[in-house]
PDB file of C-alpha atoms in Angstrom:
ATOM      1  CA  MET A 679       5.001 157.710  63.369  1.00 77.00           C
ATOM      2  CA  ILE A 680       6.307 161.256  63.060  1.00 82.00           C
ATOM      3  CA  ILE A 681       6.475 161.730  66.823  1.00 80.00           C
ATOM      4  CA  GLU A 682       8.021 158.317  67.373  1.00 81.00           C
ATOM      5  CA  GLY A 683      10.582 158.958  64.648  1.00 88.00           C
ATOM      6  CA  LEU A 684      11.488 162.304  66.193  1.00 88.00           C
ATOM      7  CA  ALA A 685      11.989 160.666  69.583  1.00 86.00           C
ATOM      8  CA  TYR A 686      14.449 158.189  68.070  1.00 88.00           C
ATOM      9  CA  ALA A 687      16.212 160.924  66.100  1.00 92.00           C
ATOM     10  CA  LEU A 688      16.463 163.507  68.869  1.00 90.00           C
ATOM     11  CA  ALA A 689      16.926 161.372  71.989  1.00 90.00           C
ATOM     12  CA  PRO A 690      18.164 157.854  71.183  1.00 90.00           C
ATOM     13  CA  SER A 691      19.793 157.458  74.611  1.00 93.00           C
ATOM     14  CA  LEU A 692      16.487 158.274  76.302  1.00 91.00           C
ATOM     15  CA  ILE A 693      14.755 155.610  74.216  1.00 89.00           C
ATOM     16  CA  GLU A 694      17.414 153.065  75.226  1.00 92.00           C
ATOM     17  CA  ARG A 695      16.951 153.907  78.926  1.00 93.00           C
ATOM     18  CA  MET A 696      13.177 153.615  78.605  1.00 89.00           C
ATOM     19  CA  LEU A 697      13.495 150.218  76.913  1.00 91.00           C
ATOM     20  CA  GLU A 698      15.802 148.989  79.674  1.00 93.00           C
ATOM     21  CA  MET A 699      13.301 150.187  82.269  1.00 93.00           C
ATOM     22  CA  LEU A 700      10.522 148.304  80.466  1.00 91.00           C
ATOM     23  CA  ARG A 701      12.634 145.138  80.463  1.00 93.00           C
ATOM     24  CA  SER A 702      12.980 145.354  84.236  1.00 95.00           C
ATOM     25  CA  LEU A 703       9.204 145.582  84.794  1.00 94.00           C
ATOM     26  CA  PRO A 704       7.040 142.489  85.174  1.00 95.00           C
ATOM     27  CA  GLU A 705       5.112 141.471  82.063  1.00 94.00           C
ATOM     28  CA  THR A 706       1.767 142.213  83.721  1.00 95.00           C
ATOM     29  CA  ALA A 707       2.804 145.816  84.421  1.00 94.00           C
ATOM     30  CA  VAL A 708       3.883 146.313  80.789  1.00 93.00           C
ATOM     31  CA  ARG A 709       0.606 144.781  79.601  1.00 95.00           C
ATOM     32  CA  GLN A 710      -1.408 147.080  81.882  1.00 96.00           C
ATOM     33  CA  MET A 711       0.497 150.128  80.604  1.00 93.00           C
ATOM     34  CA  GLY A 712      -0.253 149.016  77.045  1.00 93.00           C
ATOM     35  CA  TRP A 713      -3.967 148.771  77.760  1.00 96.00           C
ATOM     36  CA  LEU A 714      -3.951 152.131  79.531  1.00 95.00           C
ATOM     37  CA  ILE A 715      -2.220 153.818  76.584  1.00 93.00           C
ATOM     38  CA  ALA A 716      -4.557 152.162  74.051  1.00 94.00           C
ATOM     39  CA  VAL A 717      -7.697 153.182  75.965  1.00 95.00           C
ATOM     40  CA  SER A 718      -6.336 156.704  76.452  1.00 93.00           C
ATOM     41  CA  GLY A 719      -5.756 156.973  72.708  1.00 91.00           C
ATOM     42  CA  LEU A 720      -9.288 155.805  71.968  1.00 94.00           C
ATOM     43  CA  ILE A 721     -10.691 158.351  74.428  1.00 95.00           C
ATOM     44  CA  LEU A 722      -8.662 161.140  72.785  1.00 92.00           C
ATOM     45  CA  VAL A 723      -9.858 160.143  69.308  1.00 92.00           C
ATOM     46  CA  TRP A 724     -13.461 159.934  70.548  1.00 93.00           C
ATOM     47  CA  ALA A 725     -13.183 163.355  72.231  1.00 93.00           C
ATOM     48  CA  ALA A 726     -11.714 164.916  69.075  1.00 91.00           C
ATOM     49  CA  TRP A 727     -14.511 163.373  67.032  1.00 92.00           C
ATOM     50  CA  GLN A 728     -17.146 164.686  69.456  1.00 93.00           C
ATOM     51  CA  LEU A 729     -15.653 168.167  69.250  1.00 93.00           C
ATOM     52  CA  GLY A 730     -15.648 168.022  65.451  1.00 88.00           C
ATOM     53  CA  GLY A 731     -11.874 167.856  65.155  1.00 65.00           C
ATOM     54  CA  VAL A 732     -11.742 164.698  63.051  1.00 58.00           C
TER      55      VAL A 732
END
């Protein structure tokens, strides 16, 4: 939430452009990106846990 809040605070025009780009993509592409980001996050958490960081 901190990083997301900073993005909105520091670069609101960039966020607007990214949202417009997402609107232009097909729903399946947005869904695939969502899955990719979610799996990447799980892998990062797992790796941090394995390394003793969490």
